[in-house]
Each structure stands twice: as C-alpha cells, then as structure tokens.
C-alpha cells in the first residue's frame, strides 16, 4: 500500500512541476514568420531578431494582444489542473498519517480523485489548444510545430493519471485489508 502511495506521490510531484513549467513557459508552438523564427506560449509570443553575424538569436517577446476564449480556457484549465494536483499532493501526504478523527474519510481515495480531476483539466486544456492550433494557427503559418512546453503538458497529463491510478490501488489495498480484518 505504501509503495503505491509513494509512487503516486512521486508522479504527482513531478506532474505538478511539469504543469507549472508548461503553463509558464513560451514554447508551446514554434514557427517561421517572415523568414525569422518565432515561438509562443499561453501568455506571450516571441520573435527572433538576428544580429549582424547571425551567430545567435535575440528574442523580443510581447503579450498576446488578441485575448480570445481559447487562450483563456487553456490558461484556466492548466491553472486549475496545477491547483487540483497540488491539493491531491497535500491529501496524498496526509494519507501517510493515520489520525483517528479521519476514519470515515479516506485520504488516499481523495488524493486519487484530485489527481483524476487534474488529469481531466489538463486534458481539456491540451485538447482546446491542440484543436485551435491545428485548425486555425497551423493554417496561418506554413512552417510550424508544437514545442517542448506543449509536450511537457502531455507528459504531465500522463503523470497525473498514473498518480491517480497509484492512489486508487493504495485505497483498494487498504479497503481489502480493512475488510479482511473485520471478519
């Protein structure tokens, strides 16, 4: 039981870090715009400005001027996902402690549910961003690709899902032991 909870807690902590990094960074999509490189995240977009000898790129970053519903929805779902993952981590840490006042409330079950809710939120965010990017932004730019911040979001989705699975397995083992002990 504790090995499942430990594995779930490890997955959840890694997922929360990945969610925060993915949400905060500006590399969800990379593309070429007028011959120069550009990239964008959920909060801003950056365009390269090459120096005279073109040995490195300087990026000038700007906030997204056009605030549309899909930007706000993606941002909100990513933030909600990180918050519910953090709440699941707190419940997961508390599930290692056995307080008699909480006998009717199983913290490992609550942690598992919070991780599944986090998975749902990040899935919604990634689906919205993917759909709009492929159908709208992808047609606007000829040479584009998803970048590492976007990939971190998908990896975080898997990590929160496995954290939920681990905590549900721990809950199931605890319930089986509890029921076997009462007979």
Tab-separated table of C-alpha atoms in Angstrom:
chain	number	residue	atom	x	y	z
A	1	UNK	CA	0.000	0.000	0.000
A	2	UNK	CA	2.750	2.452	0.927
A	3	UNK	CA	4.698	1.663	-2.236
A	4	UNK	CA	1.653	2.624	-4.334
A	5	UNK	CA	1.258	5.830	-2.353
A	6	UNK	CA	4.967	6.622	-2.661
A	7	UNK	CA	4.896	6.013	-6.406
A	8	UNK	CA	1.760	8.094	-6.733
A	9	UNK	CA	3.255	10.906	-4.705
A	10	UNK	CA	6.400	10.885	-6.859
A	11	UNK	CA	4.308	11.003	-10.059
A	12	UNK	CA	2.161	13.788	-8.638
A	13	UNK	CA	5.078	15.967	-7.571
A	14	UNK	CA	6.720	15.543	-10.969
A	15	UNK	CA	3.391	16.277	-12.679
A	16	UNK	CA	2.862	19.448	-10.662
A	17	UNK	CA	6.349	20.692	-11.574
A	18	UNK	CA	5.705	19.896	-15.243
A	19	UNK	CA	2.320	21.631	-15.146
A	20	UNK	CA	3.787	24.818	-13.707
A	21	UNK	CA	6.725	24.835	-16.144
A	22	UNK	CA	4.476	24.061	-19.108
A	23	UNK	CA	2.000	26.777	-18.185
A	24	UNK	CA	4.631	29.443	-17.529
A	25	UNK	CA	6.994	28.941	-20.489
A	26	UNK	CA	6.708	30.321	-24.013
A	27	UNK	CA	7.437	27.271	-26.135
A	28	UNK	CA	4.059	25.726	-26.903
A	29	UNK	CA	4.457	26.368	-30.618
A	30	UNK	CA	7.406	27.345	-32.850
A	31	UNK	CA	7.052	28.766	-36.345
A	32	UNK	CA	8.671	30.903	-39.026
A	33	UNK	CA	7.262	34.351	-39.602
A	34	UNK	CA	8.662	36.481	-42.440
A	35	UNK	CA	11.847	34.430	-42.531
A	36	UNK	CA	12.584	34.730	-38.820
A	37	UNK	CA	11.948	32.283	-36.014
A	38	UNK	CA	9.145	32.816	-33.525
A	39	UNK	CA	7.598	30.910	-30.653
A	40	UNK	CA	4.595	31.368	-28.423
A	41	UNK	CA	3.219	30.196	-25.138
A	42	UNK	CA	-0.006	30.758	-23.280
A	43	UNK	CA	0.931	34.237	-22.095
A	44	UNK	CA	3.136	35.789	-24.779
A	45	UNK	CA	4.798	35.301	-28.146
A	46	UNK	CA	8.410	35.961	-29.077
A	47	UNK	CA	10.066	36.829	-32.403
A	48	UNK	CA	13.748	36.478	-33.172
A	49	UNK	CA	15.956	39.301	-34.201
A	50	UNK	CA	19.281	38.077	-35.548
A	51	UNK	CA	22.496	40.025	-35.062
A	52	UNK	CA	24.834	41.067	-37.891
A	53	UNK	CA	26.908	37.883	-37.975
A	54	UNK	CA	23.887	35.691	-37.223
A	55	UNK	CA	25.627	33.667	-34.537
A	56	UNK	CA	22.713	33.737	-32.123
A	57	UNK	CA	19.098	34.855	-31.958
A	58	UNK	CA	17.733	37.579	-29.727
A	59	UNK	CA	14.063	37.207	-28.960
A	60	UNK	CA	11.707	40.113	-28.442
A	61	UNK	CA	8.650	38.984	-26.522
A	62	UNK	CA	5.193	40.553	-26.457
A	63	UNK	CA	1.992	39.808	-24.587
A	64	UNK	CA	-0.819	38.327	-26.626
A	65	UNK	CA	-2.803	41.363	-27.807
A	66	UNK	CA	-5.783	39.403	-29.000
A	67	UNK	CA	-7.397	37.798	-25.991
A	68	UNK	CA	-9.699	35.093	-27.213
A	69	UNK	CA	-11.728	32.487	-25.407
A	70	UNK	CA	-9.435	29.598	-26.269
A	71	UNK	CA	-6.380	31.323	-24.723
A	72	UNK	CA	-8.318	31.998	-21.546
A	73	UNK	CA	-9.802	28.497	-21.453
A	74	UNK	CA	-6.410	26.851	-21.944
A	75	UNK	CA	-4.825	29.046	-19.279
A	76	UNK	CA	-7.668	28.464	-16.817
A	77	UNK	CA	-7.669	24.694	-17.259
A	78	UNK	CA	-3.885	24.496	-16.866
A	79	UNK	CA	-4.019	26.571	-13.675
A	80	UNK	CA	-6.937	24.524	-12.310
A	81	UNK	CA	-5.030	21.361	-13.145
A	82	UNK	CA	-1.952	22.523	-11.223
A	83	UNK	CA	-4.121	23.566	-8.264
A	84	UNK	CA	-6.016	20.280	-8.093
A	85	UNK	CA	-2.753	18.363	-8.459
A	86	UNK	CA	-1.340	20.351	-5.536
A	87	UNK	CA	-4.454	19.596	-3.471
A	88	UNK	CA	-4.014	15.930	-4.339
A	89	UNK	CA	-0.384	16.090	-3.205
A	90	UNK	CA	-1.480	17.530	0.138
A	91	UNK	CA	-4.105	14.802	0.550
A	92	UNK	CA	-1.524	12.223	-0.540
A	93	UNK	CA	0.966	13.389	2.076
A	94	UNK	CA	-1.742	13.339	4.737
A	95	UNK	CA	-2.687	9.797	3.727
A	96	UNK	CA	0.604	8.587	5.175
A	97	UNK	CA	-0.532	9.793	8.602
A	98	UNK	CA	-3.223	7.854	10.401
A	99	UNK	CA	-5.425	10.121	12.503
A	100	UNK	CA	-8.417	8.525	14.202
A	101	UNK	CA	-10.531	11.630	13.544
A	102	UNK	CA	-10.423	10.878	9.810
A	103	UNK	CA	-11.578	7.249	9.843
A	104	UNK	CA	-14.652	7.964	7.741
A	105	UNK	CA	-12.688	9.996	5.222
A	106	UNK	CA	-10.047	8.085	3.277
A	107	UNK	CA	-7.320	10.479	2.192
A	108	UNK	CA	-5.788	8.137	-0.389
A	109	UNK	CA	-9.159	7.959	-2.157
A	110	UNK	CA	-9.456	11.759	-2.030
A	111	UNK	CA	-5.919	12.146	-3.407
A	112	UNK	CA	-6.723	9.764	-6.256
A	113	UNK	CA	-9.880	11.703	-7.122
A	114	UNK	CA	-7.958	15.004	-7.093
A	115	UNK	CA	-5.361	13.552	-9.465
A	116	UNK	CA	-8.073	12.347	-11.830
A	117	UNK	CA	-9.676	15.806	-11.718
A	118	UNK	CA	-6.260	17.297	-12.517
A	119	UNK	CA	-5.966	14.865	-15.431
A	120	UNK	CA	-9.358	15.965	-16.734
A	121	UNK	CA	-8.410	19.656	-16.536
A	122	UNK	CA	-5.090	19.227	-18.331
A	123	UNK	CA	-6.803	17.050	-20.961
A	124	UNK	CA	-9.327	19.810	-21.605
A	125	UNK	CA	-6.566	22.428	-21.838
A	126	UNK	CA	-4.477	20.361	-24.226
A	127	UNK	CA	-7.480	19.453	-26.377
A	128	UNK	CA	-8.550	23.085	-26.717
A	129	UNK	CA	-5.039	24.259	-27.564
A	130	UNK	CA	-4.430	21.413	-30.000
A	131	UNK	CA	-7.733	21.907	-31.794
A	132	UNK	CA	-7.324	25.638	-32.244
A	133	UNK	CA	-3.655	25.372	-33.200
A	134	UNK	CA	-4.175	22.707	-35.844
A	135	UNK	CA	-7.345	24.228	-37.304
A	136	UNK	CA	-6.525	27.941	-37.083
A	137	UNK	CA	-2.919	28.802	-36.247
A	138	UNK	CA	-1.448	25.874	-38.172
A	139	UNK	CA	-3.104	27.099	-41.358
A	140	UNK	CA	-1.878	30.626	-40.738
A	141	UNK	CA	1.793	29.630	-40.567
A	142	UNK	CA	3.301	27.350	-43.187
A	143	UNK	CA	6.296	26.057	-41.213
A	144	UNK	CA	5.244	25.353	-37.623
A	145	UNK	CA	5.470	22.672	-34.940
A	146	UNK	CA	4.495	22.040	-31.367
A	147	UNK	CA	7.361	22.621	-28.963
A	148	UNK	CA	8.639	21.389	-25.617
A	149	UNK	CA	6.256	23.293	-23.311
A	150	UNK	CA	3.342	21.680	-25.118
A	151	UNK	CA	4.955	18.252	-24.808
A	152	UNK	CA	5.509	18.805	-21.071
A	153	UNK	CA	1.753	19.381	-20.762
A	154	UNK	CA	1.044	15.961	-22.280
A	155	UNK	CA	3.655	14.302	-20.061
A	156	UNK	CA	2.060	15.982	-17.030
A	157	UNK	CA	-1.287	14.543	-18.119
A	158	UNK	CA	0.180	11.033	-18.042
A	159	UNK	CA	1.860	11.630	-14.690
A	160	UNK	CA	-1.329	12.889	-13.029
A	161	UNK	CA	-3.250	9.933	-14.469
A	162	UNK	CA	-0.732	7.423	-13.102
A	163	UNK	CA	-0.685	9.213	-9.742
A	164	UNK	CA	-4.457	8.748	-9.599
A	165	UNK	CA	-4.119	5.075	-10.534
A	166	UNK	CA	-1.489	4.503	-7.844
A	167	UNK	CA	-3.572	6.166	-5.149
A	168	UNK	CA	-6.691	4.232	-6.167
A	169	UNK	CA	-4.682	0.998	-5.958
A	170	UNK	CA	-3.481	2.017	-2.480
A	171	UNK	CA	-7.058	2.768	-1.461
A	172	UNK	CA	-8.232	-0.595	-2.798
A	173	UNK	CA	-5.484	-2.460	-0.917
A	174	UNK	CA	-6.350	-0.594	2.277
A	175	UNK	CA	-10.046	-1.432	1.902
A	176	UNK	CA	-9.314	-5.096	1.201
A	177	UNK	CA	-7.108	-5.300	4.311
A	178	UNK	CA	-9.702	-3.475	6.402
A	179	UNK	CA	-12.500	-5.774	5.284
A	180	UNK	CA	-10.373	-8.887	5.770
A	181	UNK	CA	-9.507	-7.722	9.290
A	182	UNK	CA	-13.158	-7.265	10.335
A	183	UNK	CA	-14.187	-10.840	9.540
